[in-house]
């Protein structure tokens, strides 16, 4: 059974930074695409970015304006979301998602493209 566990969320002041982690287990992740989504209260789940497990190709949402970076450590089966320059509008529950195999750029921002989801971690940006 594939499991994804996010960690690293919390309360941060505007302009601050956080690094979220997504630890994966229960599968062979050498060919998985990992993604991050977020969901603010009353809003739909929104794509943040994705990274292919092989090659490390990344896709990012325009809304993050280059402030966030996705990376991964294959040896640890862990994906990361480094968030810098945080703004109050970044406040949301952040979810990790995964799918075995290739996910195209066109598919990457669709929640239905992913088969596995973590439980989410809360990020609150406030002074």
XYZ file of C-alpha atoms in Angstrom:
127
model
C 0.000 0.000 0.000
C 1.482 3.309 -1.088
C 1.560 5.926 1.638
C 2.526 9.574 1.503
C 3.207 11.535 4.669
C 3.713 15.293 4.609
C 5.507 17.244 7.309
C 7.045 20.665 7.875
C 3.984 22.881 7.945
C 3.406 25.548 10.541
C 2.956 29.233 11.243
C 5.333 31.659 9.565
C 5.454 35.425 9.164
C 5.059 37.057 5.754
C 8.331 36.944 3.870
C 9.444 33.842 5.740
C 10.326 30.370 4.510
C 9.251 26.802 5.119
C 10.316 23.468 3.692
C 7.701 20.772 3.377
C 8.605 17.114 3.066
C 6.668 14.236 1.548
C 7.916 10.815 2.601
C 6.746 7.973 0.360
C 6.560 4.309 1.260
C 5.024 1.072 0.060
C 6.130 1.283 -3.526
C 9.037 1.571 -5.908
C 9.293 5.255 -6.591
C 11.952 5.215 -9.264
C 9.334 5.990 -11.905
C 6.808 8.032 -9.892
C 5.854 11.619 -10.526
C 5.325 13.574 -7.299
C 3.277 16.715 -7.003
C 2.227 19.351 -4.514
C -1.215 20.870 -4.316
C -2.758 23.249 -1.830
C -6.263 24.046 -0.692
C -7.379 27.172 1.116
C -10.683 27.319 3.010
C -13.580 27.604 0.626
C -11.425 27.152 -2.459
C -10.655 24.321 -4.828
C -7.468 22.335 -4.569
C -4.793 24.168 -6.518
C -1.706 22.835 -8.264
C 1.617 24.080 -6.909
C 4.169 21.984 -8.767
C 5.374 18.529 -9.733
C 8.620 16.653 -10.201
C 9.369 13.541 -12.150
C 11.296 10.932 -10.190
C 13.676 10.230 -13.035
C 15.517 13.198 -14.417
C 14.015 15.617 -11.938
C 12.031 17.608 -14.485
C 9.810 20.051 -12.613
C 6.596 21.864 -13.429
C 5.424 24.843 -11.401
C 2.262 26.875 -11.245
C 2.488 30.451 -12.468
C 0.841 31.604 -9.246
C 3.890 30.824 -7.128
C 5.957 33.274 -9.202
C 9.185 31.329 -8.806
C 9.138 31.533 -5.006
C 8.785 27.795 -4.474
C 11.199 25.039 -5.474
C 10.444 21.330 -5.762
C 13.168 18.755 -5.294
C 13.532 15.127 -4.318
C 15.913 12.702 -2.663
C 15.542 9.349 -4.386
C 17.528 7.517 -1.743
C 15.084 8.678 0.921
C 11.955 8.381 -1.250
C 11.192 11.938 -0.221
C 10.039 14.990 -2.149
C 10.416 18.521 -0.872
C 8.715 21.863 -1.378
C 10.926 24.800 -0.423
C 8.779 27.891 -0.006
C 10.382 31.314 0.188
C 8.894 34.775 0.303
C 5.674 33.462 1.786
C 2.571 35.608 1.573
C -0.694 35.484 3.539
C -2.407 34.193 0.392
C -0.169 31.105 0.531
C -2.073 30.012 3.635
C -3.570 26.599 2.901
C -3.367 22.891 3.572
C -0.597 21.524 1.386
C -0.957 18.041 -0.052
C 1.523 15.697 -1.617
C 0.355 13.468 -4.470
C 1.911 10.717 -6.544
C 1.384 8.695 -9.661
C 3.465 5.924 -11.137
C 4.876 6.820 -14.502
C 4.977 9.845 -16.711
C 2.737 12.859 -16.177
C 2.762 15.402 -18.954
C 2.843 19.125 -18.405
C -0.758 19.284 -19.589
C -1.852 16.649 -17.065
C 0.295 17.773 -14.154
C -2.101 20.351 -12.704
C -5.125 18.044 -12.640
C -5.905 16.312 -9.330
C -7.274 13.327 -11.276
C -3.825 12.670 -12.706
C -2.624 11.354 -9.332
C -3.501 8.094 -7.616
C -2.074 8.610 -4.146
C -2.475 11.478 -1.693
C -1.111 12.421 1.692
C -3.169 13.721 4.577
C -1.956 17.297 4.168
C -0.022 19.736 6.304
C -1.241 23.182 7.333
C 0.748 26.255 6.339
C -0.328 29.561 7.861
C 1.294 32.820 6.851
C 0.418 35.576 9.270
C 1.989 38.316 11.318
